Protein backbone atom coordinates (compact mmCIF):
# COMPACT_ATOMS: atom_id res chain seq x y z
CA UNK A 1 0.00 0.00 0.00
CA UNK A 2 1.15 3.52 -0.57
CA UNK A 3 0.97 6.70 -2.55
CA UNK A 4 3.86 7.52 -4.87
CA UNK A 5 3.75 11.21 -5.68
CA UNK A 6 5.26 12.71 -8.83
CA UNK A 7 6.05 9.60 -10.84
CA UNK A 8 7.54 10.51 -14.22
CA UNK A 9 6.10 8.43 -17.05
CA UNK A 10 3.42 7.08 -14.75
CA UNK A 11 1.72 5.48 -17.76
CA UNK A 12 4.67 3.14 -18.36
CA UNK A 13 3.93 -0.57 -18.69
CA UNK A 14 5.86 -1.32 -15.55
CA UNK A 15 7.18 0.52 -12.52
CA UNK A 16 9.98 -0.41 -10.15
CA UNK A 17 8.67 0.20 -6.64
CA UNK A 18 11.07 0.35 -3.70
CA UNK A 19 8.94 -0.76 -0.75
CA UNK A 20 9.56 -1.28 2.93
CA UNK A 21 9.19 -4.91 3.98
CA UNK A 22 10.88 -4.67 7.40
CA UNK A 23 10.15 -1.19 8.79
CA UNK A 24 12.53 -1.40 11.76
CA UNK A 25 15.57 -2.00 9.50
CA UNK A 26 15.55 1.30 7.62
CA UNK A 27 16.97 1.02 4.10
CA UNK A 28 18.12 -2.53 4.86
CA UNK A 29 14.47 -3.48 5.18
CA UNK A 30 13.58 -2.30 1.69
CA UNK A 31 13.05 -4.38 -1.43
CA UNK A 32 12.45 -3.50 -5.08
CA UNK A 33 9.47 -4.90 -6.93
CA UNK A 34 8.46 -4.78 -10.58
CA UNK A 35 4.80 -3.78 -10.69
CA UNK A 36 3.03 -4.00 -14.03
CA UNK A 37 0.44 -1.54 -15.25
CA UNK A 38 -2.29 -4.22 -15.34
CA UNK A 39 -1.93 -5.02 -11.62
CA UNK A 40 -5.42 -4.47 -10.11
CA UNK A 41 -3.81 -2.94 -7.01
CA UNK A 42 -2.19 -0.13 -9.01
CA UNK A 43 -4.01 2.94 -10.26
CA UNK A 44 -3.10 6.42 -11.42
CA UNK A 45 -3.84 9.32 -9.10
CA UNK A 46 -3.67 13.04 -9.78
CA UNK A 47 -1.93 14.09 -12.99
CA UNK A 48 0.51 16.94 -12.40
CA UNK A 49 0.58 20.09 -14.51
CA UNK A 50 4.27 21.00 -14.65
CA UNK A 51 6.26 24.02 -15.82
CA UNK A 52 8.82 21.86 -17.65
CA UNK A 53 9.31 18.46 -19.32
CA UNK A 54 5.65 18.68 -20.26
CA UNK A 55 5.94 15.90 -22.85
CA UNK A 56 6.55 13.47 -19.99
CA UNK A 57 3.41 12.64 -18.09
CA UNK A 58 3.89 12.86 -14.34
CA UNK A 59 1.23 11.57 -11.98
CA UNK A 60 0.62 9.96 -8.62
CA UNK A 61 0.58 6.18 -8.46
CA UNK A 62 -1.70 4.70 -5.85
CA UNK A 63 -1.02 1.20 -4.54
CA UNK A 64 -3.95 -0.41 -2.71
CA UNK A 65 -3.70 -4.05 -1.65
CA UNK A 66 -1.25 -4.38 -4.49
CA UNK A 67 -0.14 -8.00 -4.53
CA UNK A 68 3.01 -8.80 -6.48
CA UNK A 69 4.09 -12.32 -7.54
CA UNK A 70 7.33 -13.54 -5.95
CA UNK A 71 9.15 -13.64 -9.28
CA UNK A 72 8.70 -9.86 -9.54
CA UNK A 73 10.90 -9.28 -6.51
CA UNK A 74 14.14 -7.89 -7.95
CA UNK A 75 17.15 -9.96 -6.92
CA UNK A 76 14.93 -12.79 -5.62
CA UNK A 77 13.77 -14.00 -2.22
CA UNK A 78 17.07 -15.58 -1.13
CA UNK A 79 19.05 -12.38 -1.61
CA UNK A 80 16.43 -10.37 0.26
CA UNK A 81 16.44 -12.80 3.20
CA UNK A 82 20.23 -12.57 3.43
CA UNK A 83 20.05 -8.78 3.40
CA UNK A 84 17.45 -8.81 6.18
CA UNK A 85 19.54 -11.25 8.23
CA UNK A 86 22.58 -9.01 7.83
CA UNK A 87 20.45 -6.05 8.87
CA UNK A 88 19.21 -7.89 11.98
CA UNK A 89 22.73 -8.99 12.94
CA UNK A 90 23.89 -5.36 12.72
CA UNK A 91 26.48 -6.22 10.04
CA UNK A 92 26.85 -3.66 7.29
CA UNK A 93 25.39 -4.74 3.97
CA UNK A 94 27.19 -1.93 2.15
CA UNK A 95 25.13 0.77 0.50
CA UNK A 96 21.42 0.34 -0.14
CA UNK A 97 20.52 -1.35 -3.43
CA UNK A 98 18.34 1.61 -4.38
CA UNK A 99 21.15 4.10 -3.72
CA UNK A 100 23.64 2.01 -5.70
CA UNK A 101 21.14 1.84 -8.58
CA UNK A 102 20.70 5.61 -8.50
CA UNK A 103 24.46 6.03 -8.76
CA UNK A 104 24.30 4.17 -12.09
CA UNK A 105 21.14 5.82 -13.45
CA UNK A 106 22.16 9.38 -12.57
CA UNK A 107 24.67 9.80 -15.44
CA UNK A 108 21.80 9.39 -17.93
CA UNK A 109 19.89 12.13 -16.10
CA UNK A 110 23.03 14.28 -16.19
CA UNK A 111 23.33 13.60 -19.93
CA UNK A 112 19.74 14.69 -20.47
CA UNK A 113 20.35 17.94 -18.56
CA UNK A 114 23.49 18.47 -20.60
CA UNK A 115 21.43 18.20 -23.80
CA UNK A 116 19.28 21.11 -22.63
CA UNK A 117 22.32 23.27 -21.86
CA UNK A 118 23.94 22.37 -25.19
CA UNK A 119 20.77 23.15 -27.15
CA UNK A 120 20.38 26.51 -25.40
CA UNK A 121 24.05 27.34 -26.06
CA UNK A 122 23.93 26.45 -29.76
CA UNK A 123 20.65 28.29 -30.31
CA UNK A 124 22.11 31.42 -28.66
CA UNK A 125 25.27 31.24 -30.79
CA UNK A 126 23.19 31.12 -33.97
CA UNK A 127 20.84 33.82 -32.71
CA UNK A 128 23.68 36.22 -31.89
CA UNK A 129 25.69 35.43 -35.02
CA UNK A 130 23.64 37.67 -37.29
CA UNK A 131 23.26 40.56 -34.84
CA UNK A 132 25.29 43.65 -34.13
CA UNK A 133 25.32 46.58 -31.72
CA UNK A 134 26.47 50.02 -32.89
CA UNK A 135 27.83 48.39 -36.01
CA UNK A 136 29.88 45.80 -34.08
CA UNK A 137 28.91 42.10 -34.37
CA UNK A 138 27.62 40.89 -30.99
CA UNK A 139 29.87 37.83 -31.08
CA UNK A 140 32.86 40.20 -31.05
CA UNK A 141 31.65 42.02 -27.92
CA UNK A 142 33.85 41.05 -24.98
CA UNK A 143 30.95 41.01 -22.50
CA UNK A 144 29.19 38.48 -24.76
CA UNK A 145 32.33 36.42 -25.39
CA UNK A 146 33.01 36.12 -21.66
CA UNK A 147 29.57 34.68 -20.91
CA UNK A 148 29.71 32.32 -23.89
CA UNK A 149 33.15 31.11 -22.81
CA UNK A 150 31.87 30.38 -19.30
CA UNK A 151 28.83 28.54 -20.64
CA UNK A 152 30.96 26.45 -23.03
CA UNK A 153 33.45 25.64 -20.25
CA UNK A 154 30.76 24.59 -17.78
CA UNK A 155 29.08 22.42 -20.41
CA UNK A 156 32.38 20.68 -21.19
CA UNK A 157 33.06 20.11 -17.48
CA UNK A 158 29.61 18.56 -17.06
CA UNK A 159 30.08 16.46 -20.20
CA UNK A 160 33.35 14.99 -18.94
CA UNK A 161 31.77 14.07 -15.60
CA UNK A 162 28.86 12.41 -17.43
CA UNK A 163 31.18 10.50 -19.76
CA UNK A 164 33.35 9.31 -16.88
CA UNK A 165 30.38 8.11 -14.83
CA UNK A 166 28.74 6.49 -17.85
CA UNK A 167 31.99 4.68 -18.64
CA UNK A 168 32.28 3.47 -15.04
CA UNK A 169 28.68 2.27 -15.02
CA UNK A 170 29.03 0.46 -18.35
CA UNK A 171 32.28 -1.21 -17.28
CA UNK A 172 31.11 -2.24 -13.82
CA UNK A 173 33.52 0.07 -11.99
CA UNK A 174 31.92 0.89 -8.60
CA UNK A 175 31.21 4.61 -8.21
CA UNK A 176 32.53 4.68 -4.69
CA UNK A 177 33.34 8.39 -4.89
CA UNK A 178 29.80 9.36 -5.94
CA UNK A 179 30.82 9.87 -9.57
CA UNK A 180 27.26 9.16 -10.78
CA UNK A 181 25.79 11.73 -8.40
CA UNK A 182 28.49 14.25 -9.33
CA UNK A 183 27.59 13.97 -13.00
CA UNK A 184 23.89 14.53 -12.35
CA UNK A 185 24.54 17.35 -9.89
CA UNK A 186 26.81 19.17 -12.32
CA UNK A 187 24.55 18.51 -15.32
CA UNK A 188 21.47 19.86 -13.52
CA UNK A 189 23.20 22.91 -12.10
CA UNK A 190 24.84 23.74 -15.44
CA UNK A 191 21.54 23.39 -17.33
CA UNK A 192 19.77 25.75 -14.90
CA UNK A 193 22.62 28.25 -14.72
CA UNK A 194 23.39 28.21 -18.47
CA UNK A 195 19.78 28.71 -19.59
CA UNK A 196 19.48 31.64 -17.16
CA UNK A 197 22.79 33.20 -18.28
CA UNK A 198 21.90 32.78 -21.96
CA UNK A 199 18.47 34.35 -21.46
CA UNK A 200 20.18 37.32 -19.81
CA UNK A 201 22.47 37.58 -22.83
CA UNK A 202 19.65 37.51 -25.36
CA UNK A 203 17.63 40.05 -23.38
CA UNK A 204 13.89 40.78 -23.40
CA UNK A 205 13.30 38.62 -26.47
CA UNK A 206 14.18 35.58 -24.36
CA UNK A 207 11.12 36.20 -22.17
CA UNK A 208 8.84 35.57 -25.12
CA UNK A 209 7.14 32.20 -25.52
CA UNK A 210 8.33 32.32 -29.15
CA UNK A 211 11.92 32.02 -27.98
CA UNK A 212 13.01 28.41 -27.34
CA UNK A 213 15.23 29.53 -24.47
CA UNK A 214 12.21 29.94 -22.21
CA UNK A 215 11.28 26.28 -22.76
CA UNK A 216 14.79 25.03 -22.03
CA UNK A 217 14.85 27.28 -18.95
CA UNK A 218 11.61 25.66 -17.70
CA UNK A 219 12.82 22.16 -18.61
CA UNK A 220 16.13 22.65 -16.76
CA UNK A 221 14.66 23.11 -13.28
CA UNK A 222 13.51 19.53 -12.75
CA UNK A 223 17.11 18.29 -13.13
CA UNK A 224 17.86 19.91 -9.76
CA UNK A 225 14.90 18.08 -8.24
CA UNK A 226 14.19 14.56 -9.47
CA UNK A 227 16.38 11.47 -9.13
CA UNK A 228 17.59 13.09 -5.89
CA UNK A 229 17.65 16.87 -5.43
CA UNK A 230 20.86 18.87 -5.91
CA UNK A 231 21.10 19.29 -2.12
CA UNK A 232 20.84 15.55 -1.57
CA UNK A 233 23.39 14.86 -4.35
CA UNK A 234 25.83 17.03 -2.43
CA UNK A 235 25.24 14.99 0.73
CA UNK A 236 25.72 11.72 -1.18
CA UNK A 237 28.95 12.96 -2.79
CA UNK A 238 30.31 14.34 0.50
CA UNK A 239 29.63 11.08 2.38
CA UNK A 240 31.02 8.81 -0.33
CA UNK A 241 34.09 11.02 -0.74
CA UNK A 242 34.80 10.95 3.01
CA UNK A 243 34.47 7.15 3.12
CA UNK A 244 36.60 6.68 0.02
CA UNK A 245 39.32 9.00 1.36
CA UNK A 246 39.43 7.15 4.69
CA UNK A 247 39.81 3.85 2.81
CA UNK A 248 42.58 5.26 0.59
CA UNK A 249 44.42 6.55 3.64
CA UNK A 250 44.12 3.20 5.39
CA UNK A 251 45.40 1.44 2.26
CA UNK A 252 48.37 3.83 1.98
CA UNK A 253 49.25 3.27 5.65
CA UNK A 254 49.07 -0.49 5.13
CA UNK A 255 51.37 -0.31 2.07
CA UNK A 256 53.86 1.87 3.98
CA UNK A 257 53.81 -0.57 6.90
CA UNK A 258 54.28 -3.60 4.61
CA UNK A 259 57.19 -1.92 2.79
CA UNK A 260 58.81 -0.97 6.05
CA UNK A 261 58.66 -4.52 7.45
CA UNK A 262 59.91 -5.98 4.11
CA UNK A 263 63.06 -3.76 4.07
CA UNK A 264 66.14 -5.39 5.74
CA UNK A 265 67.16 -3.53 8.91
CA UNK A 266 70.65 -2.65 7.50
CA UNK A 267 69.07 -0.82 4.55
CA UNK A 268 66.77 1.20 6.72
CA UNK A 269 67.69 4.85 6.88
CA UNK A 270 67.60 6.46 10.28
CA UNK A 271 64.66 8.77 10.70
CA UNK A 272 67.07 11.67 11.40
CA UNK A 273 70.77 12.08 10.67
CA UNK A 274 72.60 11.26 13.90
CA UNK A 275 74.73 14.04 15.38
CA UNK A 276 78.47 13.78 14.52
CA UNK A 277 80.53 12.22 17.28
CA UNK A 278 82.41 14.71 19.44
CA UNK A 279 86.09 15.05 18.45
C1 LIG B 1 8.33 16.16 -12.21
C2 LIG B 1 8.78 15.17 -11.20
C3 LIG B 1 8.98 13.85 -11.57
C4 LIG B 1 9.38 12.91 -10.63
N1 LIG B 1 9.53 11.61 -11.00
C5 LIG B 1 9.80 10.67 -10.08
C6 LIG B 1 9.85 9.28 -10.44
O1 LIG B 1 9.65 8.91 -11.59
N2 LIG B 1 10.11 8.38 -9.47
C7 LIG B 1 10.33 8.76 -8.17
O2 LIG B 1 10.55 7.90 -7.33
N3 LIG B 1 10.28 10.05 -7.82
C8 LIG B 1 10.02 11.01 -8.73
N4 LIG B 1 9.94 12.33 -8.36
C9 LIG B 1 10.14 12.67 -6.95
C10 LIG B 1 11.47 13.36 -6.72
O3 LIG B 1 12.55 12.49 -6.95
C11 LIG B 1 11.46 13.91 -5.30
O4 LIG B 1 10.43 14.86 -5.20
C12 LIG B 1 12.78 14.56 -4.96
O5 LIG B 1 13.81 13.62 -4.91
C13 LIG B 1 12.70 15.27 -3.61
O6 LIG B 1 12.33 14.40 -2.62
P1 LIG B 1 11.16 14.82 -1.63
O7 LIG B 1 9.98 15.21 -2.44
O8 LIG B 1 11.01 13.73 -0.63
O9 LIG B 1 11.72 16.17 -0.98
P2 LIG B 1 11.88 16.52 0.53
O10 LIG B 1 12.72 15.48 1.21
O11 LIG B 1 10.54 16.83 1.09
O12 LIG B 1 12.76 17.83 0.42
C14 LIG B 1 12.23 19.12 0.17
C15 LIG B 1 13.39 20.07 -0.11
O13 LIG B 1 14.26 20.10 1.03
C16 LIG B 1 15.58 19.83 0.62
N5 LIG B 1 16.29 19.08 1.65
C17 LIG B 1 15.90 17.94 2.27
N6 LIG B 1 16.84 17.53 3.14
C18 LIG B 1 17.85 18.42 3.06
C19 LIG B 1 19.12 18.56 3.71
N7 LIG B 1 19.53 17.69 4.62
N8 LIG B 1 19.91 19.59 3.36
C20 LIG B 1 19.50 20.51 2.45
N9 LIG B 1 18.31 20.45 1.82
C21 LIG B 1 17.50 19.42 2.11
C22 LIG B 1 15.45 19.00 -0.64
O14 LIG B 1 16.62 19.10 -1.43
C23 LIG B 1 14.25 19.64 -1.29
O15 LIG B 1 14.65 20.76 -2.03
C24 LIG B 1 9.58 13.30 -9.28
C25 LIG B 1 9.40 14.65 -8.92
C26 LIG B 1 9.01 15.57 -9.85
C27 LIG B 1 8.82 17.02 -9.41
GROMACS .gro file of C-alpha atoms and ligand atoms in nm, residues 4-10 15-16 48 50 52-53 56 58-59 102 222 224-233 235 239, ligand 1:
model
   83
    4UNK     CA    1   0.386   0.752  -0.487
    5UNK     CA    2   0.375   1.121  -0.568
    6UNK     CA    3   0.526   1.271  -0.883
    7UNK     CA    4   0.605   0.960  -1.084
    8UNK     CA    5   0.754   1.051  -1.422
    9UNK     CA    6   0.610   0.843  -1.705
   10UNK     CA    7   0.342   0.708  -1.475
   15UNK     CA    8   0.718   0.052  -1.252
   16UNK     CA    9   0.998  -0.041  -1.015
   48UNK     CA   10   0.051   1.694  -1.240
   50UNK     CA   11   0.427   2.100  -1.465
   52UNK     CA   12   0.882   2.186  -1.765
   53UNK     CA   13   0.931   1.846  -1.932
   56UNK     CA   14   0.655   1.347  -1.999
   58UNK     CA   15   0.389   1.286  -1.434
   59UNK     CA   16   0.123   1.157  -1.198
  102UNK     CA   17   2.070   0.561  -0.850
  222UNK     CA   18   1.351   1.953  -1.275
  224UNK     CA   19   1.786   1.991  -0.976
  225UNK     CA   20   1.490   1.808  -0.824
  226UNK     CA   21   1.419   1.456  -0.947
  227UNK     CA   22   1.638   1.147  -0.913
  228UNK     CA   23   1.759   1.309  -0.589
  229UNK     CA   24   1.765   1.687  -0.543
  230UNK     CA   25   2.086   1.887  -0.591
  231UNK     CA   26   2.110   1.929  -0.212
  232UNK     CA   27   2.084   1.555  -0.157
  233UNK     CA   28   2.339   1.486  -0.435
  235UNK     CA   29   2.524   1.499   0.073
  239UNK     CA   30   2.963   1.108   0.238
  280LIG     C1   31   0.833   1.616  -1.221
  280LIG     C2   32   0.878   1.517  -1.120
  280LIG     C3   33   0.898   1.385  -1.157
  280LIG     C4   34   0.938   1.291  -1.063
  280LIG     N1   35   0.953   1.161  -1.100
  280LIG     C5   36   0.980   1.067  -1.008
  280LIG     C6   37   0.985   0.928  -1.044
  280LIG     O1   38   0.965   0.891  -1.159
  280LIG     N2   39   1.011   0.838  -0.947
  280LIG     C7   40   1.033   0.876  -0.817
  280LIG     O2   41   1.055   0.790  -0.733
  280LIG     N3   42   1.028   1.005  -0.782
  280LIG     C8   43   1.002   1.101  -0.873
  280LIG     N4   44   0.994   1.233  -0.836
  280LIG     C9   45   1.014   1.267  -0.695
  280LIG    C10   46   1.147   1.336  -0.672
  280LIG     O3   47   1.255   1.249  -0.695
  280LIG    C11   48   1.146   1.391  -0.530
  280LIG     O4   49   1.043   1.486  -0.520
  280LIG    C12   50   1.278   1.456  -0.496
  280LIG     O5   51   1.381   1.362  -0.491
  280LIG    C13   52   1.270   1.527  -0.361
  280LIG     O6   53   1.233   1.440  -0.262
  280LIG     P1   54   1.116   1.482  -0.163
  280LIG     O7   55   0.998   1.521  -0.244
  280LIG     O8   56   1.101   1.373  -0.063
  280LIG     O9   57   1.172   1.617  -0.098
  280LIG     P2   58   1.188   1.652   0.053
  280LIG    O10   59   1.272   1.548   0.121
  280LIG    O11   60   1.054   1.683   0.109
  280LIG    O12   61   1.276   1.783   0.042
  280LIG    C14   62   1.223   1.912   0.017
  280LIG    C15   63   1.339   2.007  -0.011
  280LIG    O13   64   1.426   2.010   0.103
  280LIG    C16   65   1.558   1.983   0.062
  280LIG     N5   66   1.629   1.908   0.165
  280LIG    C17   67   1.590   1.794   0.227
  280LIG     N6   68   1.684   1.753   0.314
  280LIG    C18   69   1.785   1.842   0.306
  280LIG    C19   70   1.912   1.856   0.371
  280LIG     N7   71   1.953   1.769   0.462
  280LIG     N8   72   1.991   1.959   0.336
  280LIG    C20   73   1.950   2.051   0.245
  280LIG     N9   74   1.831   2.045   0.182
  280LIG    C21   75   1.750   1.942   0.211
  280LIG    C22   76   1.545   1.900  -0.064
  280LIG    O14   77   1.662   1.910  -0.143
  280LIG    C23   78   1.425   1.964  -0.129
  280LIG    O15   79   1.465   2.076  -0.203
  280LIG    C24   80   0.958   1.330  -0.928
  280LIG    C25   81   0.940   1.465  -0.892
  280LIG    C26   82   0.901   1.557  -0.985
  280LIG    C27   83   0.882   1.702  -0.941
   0.00000   0.00000   0.00000
